[in-house]
Amino acid sequence: MSTTVTKDGTEIYYKDWGSGSPVVFSHGWPLNADAWESQMVYLASKGYRCIAHDRRGHGRSSQPWNGNEMDTYADDLSELIETLDLNGITLVGHSTGGGEVARYIGRHGTTRVAKAVLIGSVTPLMLKTDANPGGLPIAAFDAIRAGVAADRSQFFKDLTTPFYGANRPGAKVSQGVRDAFWFQGMQGGLQNELDCIKAFSETDFTEDLEKFDVPTLIIHGDDDQIVPIGASAQASATLVKNAILKVSPGGSHGLADTHPGELNADLLAFLRA
């Protein structure tokens, strides 16, 4: 397997497919790099080098007790980028991975970055606060923690319903897609995944987004039941200078699987622009 070891000794697994301008993918919770395979195969076949890693505590990477928060996630991504000496990157982040991309830019700048894409991203802040009244109450995230701690296997199976919009009339979500979600989730460490809930829900990325100075595409489904579009994509689009907001009509949170053709075409068009 292709791995790199971070400064604190955490082994990070990654896949590196194709050649050409680099596209670096950051996955959502509780998934891993496999969540991007449709996009990676498509873009690699179009002349791009596609790289995706398993976040610490997820997939095939180490499961350290510490560092399961956004600053370290971003630093892990930075170490991978520096190890591979990537430049002119398009960073693509989904959900929690969108936060990781934002925090990377906030902490490490855009010297190596040419473009950014946020898909179903948790940015700028998921948690409801006085300053963010459109967010979700802390009770919603406490319920996720309780469900994962009590029986994460069943919780992940149940989560596939809203994640992919399988509860919507006419939805066509295969059992295979839902099983793949469960399988990826079960590869992660329980404590790592519990810590990550706090990371994706309580981290404020406002200042990170304000530091974006590269072309940015924000893609979000208007029927996203996991990260509602109003307090996320629409808010992010006002914070990122000259951001392009593309709304997927009826789109779920899991656009990479429910709308792969549409998403792949949007990514390719943005890369070529």
C-alpha positions as a printed NumPy array, in Angstrom:
array([[  0.   ,   0.   ,   0.   ],
       [  1.067,   3.605,  -0.57 ],
       [  1.493,   5.333,   2.779],
       [  3.248,   8.288,   4.301],
       [  4.073,   8.862,   7.967],
       [  3.295,  12.196,   9.618],
       [  5.454,  14.036,  12.121],
       [  3.577,  12.433,  15.026],
       [  4.058,   8.939,  13.615],
       [  0.61 ,   8.446,  12.104],
       [  0.577,   6.367,   8.947],
       [ -1.648,   7.854,   6.248],
       [ -2.82 ,   5.637,   3.391],
       [ -3.358,   7.179,  -0.035],
       [ -4.062,   6.171,  -3.61 ],
       [ -2.371,   7.942,  -6.509],
       [ -3.886,   7.306,  -9.943],
       [ -3.11 ,   8.758, -13.359],
       [ -0.766,  11.531, -14.448],
       [ -1.089,  15.204, -15.223],
       [ -2.282,  18.16 , -13.158],
       [ -2.968,  16.95 ,  -9.603],
       [ -6.447,  16.719,  -8.105],
       [ -6.407,  15.95 ,  -4.374],
       [ -9.585,  14.614,  -2.736],
       [-10.661,  14.79 ,   0.934],
       [-13.5  ,  12.457,   1.937],
       [-16.469,  12.816,   4.261],
       [-17.238,  11.165,   7.605],
       [-17.134,   8.216,   8.286],
       [-15.834,   7.219,   4.851],
       [-12.406,   6.892,   3.259],
       [-10.659,   7.459,  -0.072],
       [-12.779,   4.77 ,  -1.751],
       [-15.691,   7.218,  -1.682],
       [-13.983,   9.057,  -4.573],
       [-13.291,   6.127,  -6.889],
       [-15.846,   7.077,  -9.553],
       [-14.432,  10.603,  -9.763],
       [-10.818,   9.424,  -9.692],
       [-11.247,   6.865, -12.464],
       [-13.095,   9.395, -14.623],
       [-10.662,  12.278, -14.151],
       [ -7.56 ,  10.078, -14.402],
       [ -8.88 ,   8.87 , -17.754],
       [ -9.115,  12.522, -18.824],
       [ -5.47 ,  13.28 , -18.093],
       [ -5.384,  14.223, -14.415],
       [ -3.398,  12.813, -11.512],
       [ -5.902,  11.895,  -8.82 ],
       [ -4.834,  11.471,  -5.201],
       [ -7.052,  10.589,  -2.245],
       [ -6.053,   9.671,   1.296],
       [ -7.773,   8.023,   4.227],
       [ -8.011,  10.611,   7.007],
       [ -6.287,   9.584,  10.235],
       [ -8.521,   7.218,  12.139],
       [-10.411,   6.251,   8.975],
       [-10.022,   3.462,   6.424],
       [ -6.527,   2.032,   6.136],
       [ -4.717,   4.835,   7.986],
       [ -3.528,   4.555,  11.582],
       [ -6.014,   5.055,  14.4  ],
       [ -4.203,   7.361,  16.843],
       [ -5.882,   8.477,  20.04 ],
       [ -4.834,  12.078,  19.46 ],
       [ -5.084,  14.542,  16.602],
       [ -8.645,  13.809,  15.555],
       [ -9.487,  17.466,  14.921],
       [ -9.396,  19.853,  11.986],
       [ -6.008,  21.485,  12.541],
       [ -4.272,  18.111,  12.516],
       [ -6.372,  16.819,   9.616],
       [ -5.249,  19.846,   7.609],
       [ -1.638,  19.374,   8.654],
       [ -1.781,  15.699,   7.626],
       [ -3.041,  16.792,   4.215],
       [ -0.236,  19.33 ,   4.006],
       [  2.374,  16.695,   4.829],
       [  1.001,  14.402,   2.115],
       [  1.087,  17.225,  -0.43 ],
       [  4.637,  18.138,   0.521],
       [  5.803,  14.516,   0.499],
       [  4.497,  14.096,  -3.043],
       [  5.738,  17.63 ,  -3.92 ],
       [  2.459,  18.559,  -5.568],
       [  1.904,  21.966,  -7.152],
       [ -0.933,  23.526,  -9.107],
       [ -3.391,  21.379,  -7.15 ],
       [ -7.151,  21.379,  -7.348],
       [ -8.36 ,  20.523,  -3.851],
       [-11.721,  18.731,  -3.711],
       [-13.465,  18.178,  -0.391],
       [-16.786,  16.528,   0.436],
       [-18.645,  17.189,   3.679],
       [-16.044,  16.883,   6.476],
       [-13.445,  16.902,   3.712],
       [-14.691,  20.329,   2.676],
       [-13.811,  21.534,   6.146],
       [-10.41 ,  19.874,   5.82 ],
       [ -9.778,  21.72 ,   2.552],
       [-10.86 ,  25.015,   4.087],
       [ -8.666,  24.563,   7.147],
       [ -5.736,  23.541,   4.926],
       [ -6.011,  26.822,   3.038],
       [ -6.495,  28.71 ,   6.279],
       [ -3.344,  27.218,   7.817],
       [ -1.109,  26.601,   4.817],
       [ -2.246,  29.078,   2.166],
       [ -2.563,  28.526,  -1.566],
       [  1.059,  28.456,  -2.711],
       [  0.539,  24.914,  -3.996],
       [ -3.169,  25.319,  -4.819],
       [ -4.668,  26.424,  -8.142],
       [ -8.38 ,  25.774,  -7.508],
       [-10.75 ,  24.454,  -4.835],
       [-14.04 ,  22.556,  -4.875],
       [-16.375,  22.145,  -1.897],
       [-19.094,  19.485,  -2.289],
       [-21.815,  19.114,   0.349],
       [-19.337,  20.837,   2.622],
       [-19.774,  21.406,   6.362],
       [-18.385,  24.918,   5.985],
       [-18.67 ,  27.529,   7.4  ],
       [-20.197,  26.074,  10.602],
       [-22.753,  23.321,  11.169],
       [-23.533,  24.062,  14.825],
       [-26.327,  26.462,  15.71 ],
       [-25.027,  29.41 ,  17.717],
       [-26.177,  32.962,  18.37 ],
       [-24.011,  34.061,  15.446],
       [-25.128,  31.087,  13.3  ],
       [-28.873,  30.729,  13.883],
       [-29.321,  28.629,  10.733],
       [-27.158,  25.813,  12.065],
       [-28.226,  22.559,  13.691],
       [-28.638,  22.319,  17.485],
       [-26.003,  20.53 ,  19.536],
       [-28.639,  17.911,  20.384],
       [-28.501,  16.7  ,  16.778],
       [-24.805,  15.952,  17.061],
       [-25.168,  14.49 ,  20.543],
       [-27.656,  12.059,  19.023],
       [-25.116,  11.073,  16.363],
       [-22.503,  10.487,  19.055],
       [-24.904,   8.384,  21.092],
       [-25.894,   6.314,  18.07 ],
       [-22.31 ,   5.67 ,  17.02 ],
       [-21.216,   4.797,  20.559],
       [-24.149,   2.428,  21.137],
       [-24.114,   0.496,  17.846],
       [-22.18 ,   2.158,  15.071],
       [-22.725,  -0.733,  12.67 ],
       [-26.5  ,  -0.297,  12.713],
       [-26.174,   3.48 ,  12.897],
       [-24.149,   3.548,   9.686],
       [-26.672,   1.282,   7.955],
       [-29.502,   3.588,   9.005],
       [-27.554,   6.716,   8.045],
       [-27.425,   5.644,   4.404],
       [-31.132,   6.449,   4.086],
       [-30.894,  10.255,   4.516],
       [-27.308,  10.356,   3.227],
       [-28.353,   9.146,  -0.22 ],
       [-31.943,  10.383,  -0.108],
       [-33.255,   6.831,  -0.217],
       [-36.365,   8.015,   1.65 ],
       [-37.45 ,  10.234,  -1.252],
       [-40.128,   9.192,  -3.772],
       [-38.588,   7.558,  -6.816],
       [-35.131,   7.281,  -5.239],
       [-32.878,   4.713,  -6.859],
       [-30.148,   3.886,  -4.359],
       [-28.756,   0.377,  -4.672],
       [-28.11 ,  -1.868,  -1.72 ],
       [-24.544,  -2.099,  -2.964],
       [-23.982,   1.641,  -2.537],
       [-25.433,   1.48 ,   0.959],
       [-23.314,  -1.571,   1.838],
       [-20.173,   0.213,   0.597],
       [-20.911,   3.131,   2.934],
       [-21.271,   0.739,   5.874],
       [-18.083,  -1.107,   4.934],
       [-16.034,   2.083,   4.734],
       [-17.447,   3.357,   8.016],
       [-16.623,   0.147,   9.838],
       [-12.966,   0.356,   8.783],
       [-12.444,   3.437,  10.934],
       [-11.672,   3.507,  14.635],
       [-14.565,   4.108,  17.017],
       [-12.82 ,   6.803,  19.068],
       [-11.528,   8.517,  15.931],
       [-15.002,   8.637,  14.432],
       [-16.492,   9.954,  17.68 ],
       [-13.877,  12.723,  17.847],
       [-14.511,  13.585,  14.21 ],
       [-18.173,  14.369,  14.958],
       [-17.043,  17.27 ,  17.125],
       [-14.527,  18.309,  14.461],
       [-17.03 ,  18.509,  11.617],
       [-19.876,  20.009,  13.638],
       [-18.244,  22.531,  15.954],
       [-15.327,  23.907,  13.919],
       [-15.912,  27.41 ,  12.577],
       [-14.354,  27.768,   9.113],
       [-15.412,  31.372,   8.504],
       [-11.912,  32.82 ,   8.677],
       [-10.531,  29.97 ,   6.562],
       [-13.039,  30.642,   3.779],
       [-12.187,  34.331,   3.826],
       [ -8.576,  33.395,   2.992],
       [ -9.522,  31.627,  -0.257],
       [ -7.871,  33.459,  -3.167],
       [ -8.18 ,  30.826,  -5.902],
       [-11.12 ,  29.952,  -8.188],
       [-13.612,  28.027,  -6.074],
       [-16.588,  25.887,  -7.056],
       [-19.213,  25.088,  -4.419],
       [-21.562,  22.192,  -5.268],
       [-24.487,  21.215,  -3.071],
       [-27.722,  19.276,  -3.397],
       [-30.811,  21.3  ,  -2.559],
       [-32.278,  18.193,  -0.872],
       [-29.203,  17.468,   1.256],
       [-30.612,  15.999,   4.476],
       [-27.232,  15.772,   6.234],
       [-25.788,  19.251,   5.609],
       [-28.713,  21.563,   4.749],
       [-27.778,  23.941,   1.951],
       [-28.825,  27.221,   3.558],
       [-26.33 ,  27.434,   6.404],
       [-23.584,  25.715,   4.419],
       [-23.13 ,  26.211,   0.673],
       [-25.161,  29.4  ,   0.439],
       [-23.333,  30.896,   3.406],
       [-19.933,  29.724,   2.142],
       [-20.572,  31.303,  -1.251],
       [-20.86 ,  34.709,   0.426],
       [-17.55 ,  34.252,   2.254],
       [-15.365,  32.939,  -0.606],
       [-14.454,  35.718,  -2.992],
       [-15.926,  35.154,  -6.487],
       [-17.077,  31.626,  -5.63 ],
       [-19.269,  29.774,  -8.115],
       [-22.277,  28.098,  -6.465],
       [-23.828,  25.197,  -8.368],
       [-26.984,  23.697,  -6.891],
       [-27.93 ,  20.128,  -7.78 ],
       [-31.753,  20.008,  -8.011],
       [-33.028,  17.244,  -5.759],
       [-29.453,  16.314,  -4.95 ],
       [-28.646,  14.313,  -1.83 ],
       [-25.598,  14.55 ,   0.403],
       [-23.976,  11.609,  -1.378],
       [-23.704,  13.24 ,  -4.81 ],
       [-20.581,  11.256,  -5.731],
       [-22.74 ,   8.12 ,  -5.806],
       [-26.243,   9.397,  -6.556],
       [-25.231,  11.892,  -9.274],
       [-21.8  ,  10.693, -10.504],
       [-22.301,  11.682, -14.14 ],
       [-23.381,  15.2  , -13.241],
       [-20.655,  15.631, -10.635],
       [-17.907,  14.259, -12.879],
       [-18.92 ,  16.595, -15.697],
       [-18.955,  19.585, -13.351],
       [-15.504,  18.736, -12.011],
       [-14.017,  18.262, -15.47 ],
       [-15.491,  21.519, -16.744],
       [-14.109,  23.405, -13.737],
       [-10.677,  21.804, -14.104],
       [-10.55 ,  22.769, -17.78 ],
       [-11.849,  26.311, -17.286]])
